[in-house]
XYZ file of C-alpha atoms in Angstrom:
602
model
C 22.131 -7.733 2.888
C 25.383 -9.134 2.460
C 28.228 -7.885 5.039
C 30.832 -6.575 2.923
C 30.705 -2.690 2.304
C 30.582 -1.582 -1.163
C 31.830 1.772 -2.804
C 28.567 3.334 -3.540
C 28.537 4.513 -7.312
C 26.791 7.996 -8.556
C 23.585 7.209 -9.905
C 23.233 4.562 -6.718
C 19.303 3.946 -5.737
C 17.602 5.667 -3.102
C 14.527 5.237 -0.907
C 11.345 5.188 -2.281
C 8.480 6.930 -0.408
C 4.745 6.231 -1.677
C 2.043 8.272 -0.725
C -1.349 6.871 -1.018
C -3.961 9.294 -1.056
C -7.669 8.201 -1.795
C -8.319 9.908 -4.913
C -12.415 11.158 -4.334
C -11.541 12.398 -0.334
C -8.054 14.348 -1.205
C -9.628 17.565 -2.742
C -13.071 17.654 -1.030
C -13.532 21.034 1.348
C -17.496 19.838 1.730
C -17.411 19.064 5.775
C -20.881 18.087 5.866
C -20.213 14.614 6.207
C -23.605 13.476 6.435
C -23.600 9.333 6.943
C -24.821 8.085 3.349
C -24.728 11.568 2.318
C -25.292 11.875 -1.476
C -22.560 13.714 -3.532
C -24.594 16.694 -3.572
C -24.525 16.457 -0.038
C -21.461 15.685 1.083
C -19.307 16.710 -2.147
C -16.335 14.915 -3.601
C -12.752 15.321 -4.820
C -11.631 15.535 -8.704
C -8.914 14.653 -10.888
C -8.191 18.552 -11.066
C -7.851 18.890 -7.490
C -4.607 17.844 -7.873
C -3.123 21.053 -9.193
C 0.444 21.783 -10.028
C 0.845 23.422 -6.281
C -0.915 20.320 -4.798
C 1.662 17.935 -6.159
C 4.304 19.721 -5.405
C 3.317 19.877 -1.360
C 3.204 15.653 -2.074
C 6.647 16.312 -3.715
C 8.177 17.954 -0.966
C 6.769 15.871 1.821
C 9.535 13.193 0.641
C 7.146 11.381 -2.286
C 8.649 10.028 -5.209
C 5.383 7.790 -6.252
C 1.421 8.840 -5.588
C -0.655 5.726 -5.204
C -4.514 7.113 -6.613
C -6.211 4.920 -4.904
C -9.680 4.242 -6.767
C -9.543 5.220 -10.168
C -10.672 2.449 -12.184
C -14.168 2.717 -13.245
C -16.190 0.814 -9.962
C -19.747 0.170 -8.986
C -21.313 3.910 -7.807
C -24.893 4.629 -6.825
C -24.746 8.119 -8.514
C -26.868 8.381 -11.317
C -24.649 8.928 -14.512
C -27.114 7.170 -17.119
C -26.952 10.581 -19.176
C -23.192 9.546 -20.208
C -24.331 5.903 -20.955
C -23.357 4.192 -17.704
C -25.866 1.963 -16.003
C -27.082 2.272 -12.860
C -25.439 -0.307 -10.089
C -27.798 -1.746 -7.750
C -27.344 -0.771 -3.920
C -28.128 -4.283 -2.738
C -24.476 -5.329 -4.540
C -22.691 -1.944 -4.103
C -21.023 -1.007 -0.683
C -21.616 2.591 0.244
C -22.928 4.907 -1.638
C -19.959 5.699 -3.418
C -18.791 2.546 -3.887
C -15.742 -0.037 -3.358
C -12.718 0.828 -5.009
C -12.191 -2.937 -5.138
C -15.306 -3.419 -7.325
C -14.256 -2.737 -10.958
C -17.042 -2.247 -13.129
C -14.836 -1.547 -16.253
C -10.983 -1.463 -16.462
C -10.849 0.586 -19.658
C -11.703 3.887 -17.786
C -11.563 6.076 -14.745
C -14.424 6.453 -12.036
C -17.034 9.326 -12.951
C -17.199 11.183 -9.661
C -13.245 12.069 -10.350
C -13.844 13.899 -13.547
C -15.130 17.581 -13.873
C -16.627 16.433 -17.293
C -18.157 13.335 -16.952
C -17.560 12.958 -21.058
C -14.203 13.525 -21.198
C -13.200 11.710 -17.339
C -10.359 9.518 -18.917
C -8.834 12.415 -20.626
C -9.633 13.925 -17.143
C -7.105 11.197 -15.598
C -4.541 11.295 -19.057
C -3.775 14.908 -17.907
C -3.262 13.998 -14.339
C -0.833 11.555 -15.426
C 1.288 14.329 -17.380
C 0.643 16.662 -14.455
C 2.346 14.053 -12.162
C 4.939 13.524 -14.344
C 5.567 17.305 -15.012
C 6.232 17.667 -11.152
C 8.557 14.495 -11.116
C 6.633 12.369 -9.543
C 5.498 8.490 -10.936
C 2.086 7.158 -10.392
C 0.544 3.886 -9.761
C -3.130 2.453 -9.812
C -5.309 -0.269 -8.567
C -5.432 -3.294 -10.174
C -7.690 -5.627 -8.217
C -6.835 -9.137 -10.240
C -9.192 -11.846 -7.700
C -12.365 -10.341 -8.200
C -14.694 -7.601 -10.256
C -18.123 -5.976 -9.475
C -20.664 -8.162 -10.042
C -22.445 -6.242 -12.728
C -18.493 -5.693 -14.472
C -20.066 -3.725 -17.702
C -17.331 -2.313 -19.901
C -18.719 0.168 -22.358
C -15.399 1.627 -23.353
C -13.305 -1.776 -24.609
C -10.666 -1.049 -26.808
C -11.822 -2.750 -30.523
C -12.058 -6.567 -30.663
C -11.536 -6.368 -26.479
C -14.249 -8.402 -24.970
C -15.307 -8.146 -21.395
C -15.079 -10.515 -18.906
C -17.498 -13.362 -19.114
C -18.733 -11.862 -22.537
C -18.223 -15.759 -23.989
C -18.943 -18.066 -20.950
C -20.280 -20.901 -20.832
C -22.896 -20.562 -18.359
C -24.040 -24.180 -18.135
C -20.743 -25.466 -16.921
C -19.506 -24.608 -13.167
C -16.024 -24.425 -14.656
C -14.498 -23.957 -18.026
C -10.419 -23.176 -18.251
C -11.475 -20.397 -20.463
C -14.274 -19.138 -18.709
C -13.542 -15.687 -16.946
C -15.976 -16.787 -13.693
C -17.026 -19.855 -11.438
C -20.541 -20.396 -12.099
C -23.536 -22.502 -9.607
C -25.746 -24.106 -12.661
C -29.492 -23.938 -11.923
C -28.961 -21.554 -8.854
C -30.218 -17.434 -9.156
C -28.074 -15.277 -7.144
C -29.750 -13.974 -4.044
C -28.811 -10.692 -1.938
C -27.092 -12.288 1.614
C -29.753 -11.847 5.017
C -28.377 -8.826 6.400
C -26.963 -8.233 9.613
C -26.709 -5.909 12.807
C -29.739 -3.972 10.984
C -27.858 -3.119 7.852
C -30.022 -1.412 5.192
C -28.575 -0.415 2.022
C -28.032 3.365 1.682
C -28.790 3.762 4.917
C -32.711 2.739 4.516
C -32.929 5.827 2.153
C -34.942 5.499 -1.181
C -33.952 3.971 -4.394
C -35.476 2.697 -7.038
C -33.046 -0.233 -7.022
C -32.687 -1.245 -3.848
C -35.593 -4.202 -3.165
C -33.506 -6.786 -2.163
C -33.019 -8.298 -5.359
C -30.426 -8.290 -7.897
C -31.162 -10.479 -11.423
C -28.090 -13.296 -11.801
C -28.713 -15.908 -13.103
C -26.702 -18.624 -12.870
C -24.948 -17.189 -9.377
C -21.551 -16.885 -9.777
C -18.985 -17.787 -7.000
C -18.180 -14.849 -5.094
C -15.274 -12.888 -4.850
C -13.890 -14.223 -1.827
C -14.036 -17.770 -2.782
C -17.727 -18.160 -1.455
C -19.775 -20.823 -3.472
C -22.714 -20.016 -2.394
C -25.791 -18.845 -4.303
C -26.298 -16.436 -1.094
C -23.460 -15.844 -0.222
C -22.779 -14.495 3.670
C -23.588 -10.931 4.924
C -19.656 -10.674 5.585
C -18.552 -12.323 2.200
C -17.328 -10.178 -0.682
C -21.216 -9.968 -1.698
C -20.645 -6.894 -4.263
C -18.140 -8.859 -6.300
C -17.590 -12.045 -7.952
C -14.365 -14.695 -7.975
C -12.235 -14.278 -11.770
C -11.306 -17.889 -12.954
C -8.155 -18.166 -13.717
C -7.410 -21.950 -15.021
C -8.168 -23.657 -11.640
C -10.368 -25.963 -11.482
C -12.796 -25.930 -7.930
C -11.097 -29.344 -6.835
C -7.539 -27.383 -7.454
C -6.820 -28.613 -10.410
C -4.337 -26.364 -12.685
C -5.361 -25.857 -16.278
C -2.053 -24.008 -17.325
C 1.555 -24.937 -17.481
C 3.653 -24.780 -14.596
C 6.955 -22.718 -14.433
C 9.903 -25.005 -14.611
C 11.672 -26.058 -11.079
C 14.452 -23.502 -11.613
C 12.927 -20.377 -12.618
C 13.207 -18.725 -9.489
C 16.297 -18.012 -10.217
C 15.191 -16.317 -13.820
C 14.709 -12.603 -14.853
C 11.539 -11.711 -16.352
C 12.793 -11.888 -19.597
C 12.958 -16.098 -19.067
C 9.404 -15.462 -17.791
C 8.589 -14.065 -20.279
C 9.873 -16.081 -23.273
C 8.390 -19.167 -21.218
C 5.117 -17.951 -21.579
C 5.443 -17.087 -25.478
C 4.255 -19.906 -26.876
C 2.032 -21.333 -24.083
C -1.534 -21.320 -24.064
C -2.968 -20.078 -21.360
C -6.521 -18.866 -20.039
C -8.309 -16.370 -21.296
C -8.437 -14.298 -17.814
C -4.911 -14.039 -18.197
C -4.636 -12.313 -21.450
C -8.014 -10.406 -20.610
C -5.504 -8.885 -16.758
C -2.292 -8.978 -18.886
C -4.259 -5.990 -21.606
C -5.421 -4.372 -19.140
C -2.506 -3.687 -17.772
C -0.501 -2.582 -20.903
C -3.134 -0.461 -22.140
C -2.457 1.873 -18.733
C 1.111 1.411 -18.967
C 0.444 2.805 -22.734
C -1.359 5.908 -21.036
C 1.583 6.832 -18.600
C 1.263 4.731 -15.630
C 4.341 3.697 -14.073
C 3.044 0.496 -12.253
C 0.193 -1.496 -10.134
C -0.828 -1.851 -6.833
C -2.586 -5.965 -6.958
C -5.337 -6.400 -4.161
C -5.181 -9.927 -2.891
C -2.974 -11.037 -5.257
C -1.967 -14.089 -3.139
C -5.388 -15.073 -4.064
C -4.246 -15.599 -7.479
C -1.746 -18.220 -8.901
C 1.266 -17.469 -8.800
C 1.838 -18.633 -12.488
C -0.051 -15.617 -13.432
C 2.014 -13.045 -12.330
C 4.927 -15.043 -14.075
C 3.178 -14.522 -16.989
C 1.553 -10.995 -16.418
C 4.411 -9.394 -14.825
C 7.218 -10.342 -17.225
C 4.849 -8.720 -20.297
C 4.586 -5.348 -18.078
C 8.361 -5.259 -17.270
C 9.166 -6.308 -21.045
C 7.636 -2.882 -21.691
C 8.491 -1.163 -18.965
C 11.543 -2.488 -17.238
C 10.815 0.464 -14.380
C 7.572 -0.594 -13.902
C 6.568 -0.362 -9.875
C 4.799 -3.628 -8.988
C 3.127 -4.042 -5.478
C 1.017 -6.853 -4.302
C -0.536 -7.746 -1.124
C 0.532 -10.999 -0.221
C -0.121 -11.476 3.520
C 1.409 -15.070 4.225
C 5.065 -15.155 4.652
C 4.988 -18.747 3.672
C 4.160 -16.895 0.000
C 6.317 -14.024 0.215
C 9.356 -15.586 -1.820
C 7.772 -17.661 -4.393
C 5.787 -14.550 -5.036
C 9.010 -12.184 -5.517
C 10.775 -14.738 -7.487
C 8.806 -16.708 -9.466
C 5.546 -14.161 -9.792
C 8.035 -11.151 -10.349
C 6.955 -8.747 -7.695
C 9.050 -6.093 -7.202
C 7.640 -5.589 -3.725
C 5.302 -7.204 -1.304
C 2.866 -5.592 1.982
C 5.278 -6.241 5.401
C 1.958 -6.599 7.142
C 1.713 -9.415 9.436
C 5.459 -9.609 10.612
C 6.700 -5.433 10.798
C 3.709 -3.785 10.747
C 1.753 -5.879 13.544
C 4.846 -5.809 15.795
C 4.994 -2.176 15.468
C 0.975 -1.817 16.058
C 1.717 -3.624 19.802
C 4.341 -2.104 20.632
C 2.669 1.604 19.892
C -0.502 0.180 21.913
C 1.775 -0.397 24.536
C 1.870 -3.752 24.942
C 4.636 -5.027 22.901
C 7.898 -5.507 22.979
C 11.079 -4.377 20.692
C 12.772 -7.565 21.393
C 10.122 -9.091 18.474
C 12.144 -6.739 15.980
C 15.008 -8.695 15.242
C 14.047 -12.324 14.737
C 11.504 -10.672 11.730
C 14.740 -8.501 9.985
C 16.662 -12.064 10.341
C 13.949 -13.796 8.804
C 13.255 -11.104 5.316
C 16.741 -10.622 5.164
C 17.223 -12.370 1.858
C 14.376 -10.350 0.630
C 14.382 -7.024 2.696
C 14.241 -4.803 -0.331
C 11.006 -6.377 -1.896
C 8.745 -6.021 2.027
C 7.433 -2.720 1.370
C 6.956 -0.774 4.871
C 3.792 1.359 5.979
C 1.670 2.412 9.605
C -1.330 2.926 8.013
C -3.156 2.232 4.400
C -6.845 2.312 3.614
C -7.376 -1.193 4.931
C -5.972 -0.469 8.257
C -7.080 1.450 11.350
C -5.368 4.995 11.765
C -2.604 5.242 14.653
C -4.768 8.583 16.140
C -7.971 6.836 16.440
C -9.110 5.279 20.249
C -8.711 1.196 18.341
C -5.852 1.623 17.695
C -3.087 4.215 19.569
C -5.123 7.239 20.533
C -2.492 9.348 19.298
C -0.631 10.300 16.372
C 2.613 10.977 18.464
C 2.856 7.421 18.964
C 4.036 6.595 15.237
C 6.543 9.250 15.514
C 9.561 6.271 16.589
C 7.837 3.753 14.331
C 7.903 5.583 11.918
C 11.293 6.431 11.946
C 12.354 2.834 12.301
C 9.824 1.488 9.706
C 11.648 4.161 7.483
C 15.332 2.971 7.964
C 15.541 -0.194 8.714
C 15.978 -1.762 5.719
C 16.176 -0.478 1.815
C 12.828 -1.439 1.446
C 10.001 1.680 -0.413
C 7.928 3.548 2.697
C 4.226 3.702 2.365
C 2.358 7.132 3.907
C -1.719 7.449 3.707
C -2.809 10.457 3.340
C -4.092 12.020 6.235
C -1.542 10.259 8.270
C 1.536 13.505 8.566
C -1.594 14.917 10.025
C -2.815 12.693 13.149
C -5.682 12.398 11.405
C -7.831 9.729 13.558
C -10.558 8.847 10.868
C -13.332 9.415 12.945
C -16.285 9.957 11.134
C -19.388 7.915 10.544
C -20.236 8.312 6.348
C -22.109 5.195 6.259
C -21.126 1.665 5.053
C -18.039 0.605 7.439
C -16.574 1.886 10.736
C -14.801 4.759 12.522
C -11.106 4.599 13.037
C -10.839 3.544 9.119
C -11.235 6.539 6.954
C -13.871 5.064 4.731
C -13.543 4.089 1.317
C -16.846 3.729 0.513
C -19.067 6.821 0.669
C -18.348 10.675 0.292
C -17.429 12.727 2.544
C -14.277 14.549 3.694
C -10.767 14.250 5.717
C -10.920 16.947 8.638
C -7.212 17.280 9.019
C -6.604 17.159 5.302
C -9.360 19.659 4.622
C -7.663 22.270 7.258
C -4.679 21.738 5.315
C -6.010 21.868 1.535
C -7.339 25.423 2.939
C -9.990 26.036 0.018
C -7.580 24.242 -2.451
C -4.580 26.437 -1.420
C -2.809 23.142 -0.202
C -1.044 25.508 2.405
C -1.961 24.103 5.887
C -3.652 27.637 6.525
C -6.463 26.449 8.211
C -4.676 23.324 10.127
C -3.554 22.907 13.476
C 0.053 23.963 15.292
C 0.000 20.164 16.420
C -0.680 19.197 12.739
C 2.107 21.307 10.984
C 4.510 20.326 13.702
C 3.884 16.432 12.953
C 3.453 17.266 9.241
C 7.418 19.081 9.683
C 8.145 15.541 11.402
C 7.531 13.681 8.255
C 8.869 16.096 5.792
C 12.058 15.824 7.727
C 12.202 12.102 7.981
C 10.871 11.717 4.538
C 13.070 13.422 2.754
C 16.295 12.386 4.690
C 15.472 8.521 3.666
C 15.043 9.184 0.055
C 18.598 11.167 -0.443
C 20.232 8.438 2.131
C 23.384 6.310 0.742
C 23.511 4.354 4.323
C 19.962 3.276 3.633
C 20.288 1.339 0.924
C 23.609 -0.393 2.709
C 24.310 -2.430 5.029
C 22.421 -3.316 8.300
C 22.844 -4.424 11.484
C 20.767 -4.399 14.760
C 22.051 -3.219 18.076
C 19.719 -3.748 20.308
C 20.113 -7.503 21.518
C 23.773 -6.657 22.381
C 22.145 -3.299 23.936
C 19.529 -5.167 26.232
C 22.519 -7.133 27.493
C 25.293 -4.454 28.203
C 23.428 -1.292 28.638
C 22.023 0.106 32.011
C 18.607 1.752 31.419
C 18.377 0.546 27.594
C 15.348 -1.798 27.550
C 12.352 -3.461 25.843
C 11.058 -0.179 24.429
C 13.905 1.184 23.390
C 15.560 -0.106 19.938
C 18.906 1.071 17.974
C 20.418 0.019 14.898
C 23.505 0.667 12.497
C 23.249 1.531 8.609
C 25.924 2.151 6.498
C 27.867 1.839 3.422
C 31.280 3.243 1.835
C 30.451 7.218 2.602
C 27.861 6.961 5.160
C 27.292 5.999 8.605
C 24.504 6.258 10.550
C 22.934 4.673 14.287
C 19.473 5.221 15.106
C 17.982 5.144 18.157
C 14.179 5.421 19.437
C 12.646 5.673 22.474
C 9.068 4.071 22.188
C 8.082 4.854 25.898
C 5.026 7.030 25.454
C 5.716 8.502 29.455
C 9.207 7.903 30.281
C 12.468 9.273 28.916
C 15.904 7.745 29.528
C 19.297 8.480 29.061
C 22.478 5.335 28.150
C 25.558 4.557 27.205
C 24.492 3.184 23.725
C 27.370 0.205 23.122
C 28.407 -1.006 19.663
C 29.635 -4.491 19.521
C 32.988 -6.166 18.326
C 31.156 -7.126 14.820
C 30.174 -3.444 13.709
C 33.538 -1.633 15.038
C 35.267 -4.120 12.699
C 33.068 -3.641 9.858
C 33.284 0.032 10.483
C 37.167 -0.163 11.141
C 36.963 2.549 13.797
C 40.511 3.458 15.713
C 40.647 4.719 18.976
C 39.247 8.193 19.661
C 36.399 10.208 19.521
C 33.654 10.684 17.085
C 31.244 13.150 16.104
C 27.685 11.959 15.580
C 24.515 14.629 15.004
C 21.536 14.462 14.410
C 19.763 14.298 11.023
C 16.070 14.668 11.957
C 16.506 17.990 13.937
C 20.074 18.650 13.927
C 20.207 20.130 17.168
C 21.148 16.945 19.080
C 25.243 15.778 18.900
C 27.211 13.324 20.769
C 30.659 11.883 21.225
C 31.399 8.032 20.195
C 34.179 7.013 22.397
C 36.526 3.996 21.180
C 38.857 2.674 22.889
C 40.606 -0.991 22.076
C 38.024 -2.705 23.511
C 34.598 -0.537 23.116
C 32.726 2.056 21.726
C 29.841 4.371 23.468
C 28.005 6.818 23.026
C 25.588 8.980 25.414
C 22.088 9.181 24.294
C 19.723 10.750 26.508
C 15.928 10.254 24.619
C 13.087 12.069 25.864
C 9.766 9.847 25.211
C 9.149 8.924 21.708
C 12.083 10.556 20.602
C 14.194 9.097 17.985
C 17.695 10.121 16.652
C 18.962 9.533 13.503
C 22.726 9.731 13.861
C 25.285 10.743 11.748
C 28.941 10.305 11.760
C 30.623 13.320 11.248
């Protein structure tokens, strides 16, 4: 951000608020919940549970994008032979519904989703235009590193192979194979651990602790092994994309400078190169769902991937779709820059610097001062660190590993949402507390899992027999549900928030009786809009100061002696008076704990 305000024009940007939601658990009222259940059993969501009513309660939380989170076609142990699909093997599939994160083909849409098992993608076509009717934009998985390890396309577009269709299976590595292969080495199912039994130990026809591959590929974690480790990526297998297993590139490399190019450099660098055939095979995939409606990509792991290829890949999506919403998970900030400017992402996971500060300090044992330094250090790229508390990978705040309580995210929340001009990431489940409790099988409690069936408790109470009208939920879950409406919605029609920024707190710590290490404030502005926000993170203790702006931000702000009006825009029942004189300017803010004001200058 630079430090010169600038007249904001009409059609300036705004906020962007994503809201995840894990496509088969959204719609499903079944609260059996069985562990392993089948989806008999336990039921699942559809496609069509996301009704015109539905999307508009997303709409009106604050949403301007819906992640659907596991619709690519991925290994499932449900039978669905009848339609042509082949049964996966439970010794390679996690759960019993499956990992999102193991394709099994990328030209259409998992078959649990779809009422019609036949007609699932034109299931998923009609949920696009439904989205799109209730202006909203979508995005969907694209999981570049890896694919199931039985990756079976039966719906290629013509003259579209799938992957590894035309390897080479004698040589460990060919540029232009799409996998890593161990000559002379069968693939065998890894020992497993802590009594693990697939499906539970229940019956099935596939599950002998076999599965035929022969040569073993590498798996998808990078694993080289013909058995690969209990706690590798055992369902899914490593994509080959030019480098050779000594590190060797097989592909041209992007010029010193191009950092400092737009994608349409990238992507008339790339016109005439050749390049491996994973590429091209990643680069169709993802224009064919950009042909079907889908406004952009979520890449797992995509740090795990050169960065060459997103050069490449990226510039081709934004040459036909210069809109196109591109997120990656990139989780070393060493990465983070080369990845935004010479792989084109538009917008990268703030996981181990914002969201891991934020974790301690709403555990209770860390500290606001560790705020600061990470704003200093993404300030050049602020806009591209996407924000979020929770997302299918991580713990949820309510549950005992993590906070114990959903009121806890209430001030990180609020800061994670205005800090910086960066989009906001919500899972769904999350405006309710919801503490992912349950046992469905394959993975933990505190994670709402992504790999069986089963249902969301506060969700369900909320979806109210597909009524989506919180009739059946909580007064604690509607009043924290109200909390993010409020603060959702306020971001995304913002001016300040995608202005200027500057942190008050050090100078705060310093000068201000009773304003301490779980407190932290901050300014945002820009030419019509003003705004200081304030949280309390104390969990047990409220406290009450004479907040203090410094020299810097009354010059920036140009503020003359006198008073100032500043309310509240989360509740709008809280006002107080900014006093300047010549030589300082405070405000009293009494905070009650884990209250946060966002406020206003009148």
């Amino acid at each position: 951000m630079t430090n010169e305000t600038q007249p904001i024009s009409v059609d300036a940007p705004k906020k962007e608020v994503i809201y995840q939601v894990f496509t088969r658990l959204f719609g499903n009222t079944n609260a059996t919940n069985k562990p392993w259940g089948t989806i008999e059993e336990n039921g699942v969501g559809k496609f069509n549970d996301f009704s015109d009513k539905a999307l508009q309660e997303i709409k009106g939380l604050g949403v301007t994008y819906i992640w659907y989170t596991g619709v690519p076609h991925h290994d499932v142990i449900t039978d669905y032979t009848a339609y042509g699909i082949s049964n996966d093997d439970p010794d390679v599939v996690k759960g019993r519904a499956g990992s999102p994160y193991a394709v099994k083909d990328y030209y259409n849409v998992n078959p649990d989703l779809a009422e019609d098992v036949s007609k699932r993608l034109e299931e998923f076509e009609a949920l696009i235009e439904r989205t799109h009717k209730n202006g909203l934009k979508l995005i969907i998985d694209i999981v570049p590193n890896h694919v199931a390890r039985n990756y079976q396309s039966i719906t290629n577009p013509g003259g579209v192979e799938s992957f590894g269709a035309k390897d080479d299976t004698s040589k460990a590595y060919s540029v232009n194979n799409n996998f890593y292969y161990i000559p002379g080495e069968a693939f065998k199912v890894p020992v497993p651990e802590n009594n693990y039994q697939p499906l539970g130990g229940q019956p099935n026809p596939l599950a002998d602790g076999k599965f035929d591959e022969n040569p073993a590929k590498w798996t998808g974690n990078g694993s080289r092994l013909a058995q690969p480790n209990f706690h590798d990526w055992y369902e899914t297998v490593k994509i080959n994309y030019g480098v050779s297993p000594d590190g060797h590139k097989d592909f041209p490399e992007l010029p010193e400078d191009f950092e400092n190019q737009d994608y349409q450099a990238h992507y008339q660098f790339w016109k005439d190169k050749t390049v491996p055939d994973s590429w091209v095979k990643f680069k169709d995939i993802a224009l064919y769902w950009l042909e079907k409606g889908v406004d952009g990509f979520r890449y797992d792991m995509a740090e795990m991937v050169p960065v060459e290829f997103w050069s490449y890949m990226n510039s081709a999506i934004k040459m036909k779709n210069p809109d196109a919403f591109l997120l990656a998970e990139v989780y070393n900030p060493d990465l983070y820059r080369a990845y935004i400017h010479r792989g084109k992402m538009d917008y990268l996971y703030d996981k181990v610097q914002l969201y891991d500060t934020l974790k301690h300090i709403m555990q209770g044992h860390g500290k606001t001062d560790n705020i600061p330094p990470i704003q200093n250090y993404l300030s050049d790229i602020e806009h591209h660190m996407l924000h979020f508390l929770e997302n299918h990978d991580e713990q949820r705040i309510a549950s005992p590993e993590f906070a114990g309580d959903a009121q806890k995210a209430k001030p990180a929340m609020v800061l994670s949402a205005t800090i910086s001009t960066s989009p906001t990431l919500i899972y769904f489940g999350q405006e309710f507390g919801e503490p992912g409790a349950e046992d469905l099988g394959f993975g933990d409690p505190s994670r709402t899992s992504i790999f069986d069936y089963g249902s969301v408790p506060t969700l369900r109470r909320w979806v109210n027999d597909k009524q989506f009208d919180g009739g059946k939920s909580t007064p604690e879950e509607l009043e924290l549900r109200d909390f993010y409406k409020r603060l959702l919605n306020f971001t995304i029609s913002s001016d300040a928030l995608m202005g200027e920024y500057e942190e008050l707190h050090t100078y705060n710590t310093h000068h201000t009786e009773h304003y301490g290490l779980k407190q932290f404030s901050f300014a945002r502005w820009n030419g019509n809009e003003k705004l200081i926000i304030v949280s309390n993170f104390d969990p047990y203790f409220g406290t009450e100061f004479d907040l203090k702006l410094p020299e810097s931000l009354r010059q920036k702000w140009q503020l003359q002696g006198g008073d100032y009006i500043l309310k509240d825009q989360l509740y709008n029942g809280f006002q107080t008076t900014l006093h300047v004189t010549d030589s300082s300017a405070s405000a009293r803010i009494p905070l009650k704990p884990l209250e946060s004001f966002i406020l206003k200058f009148q």
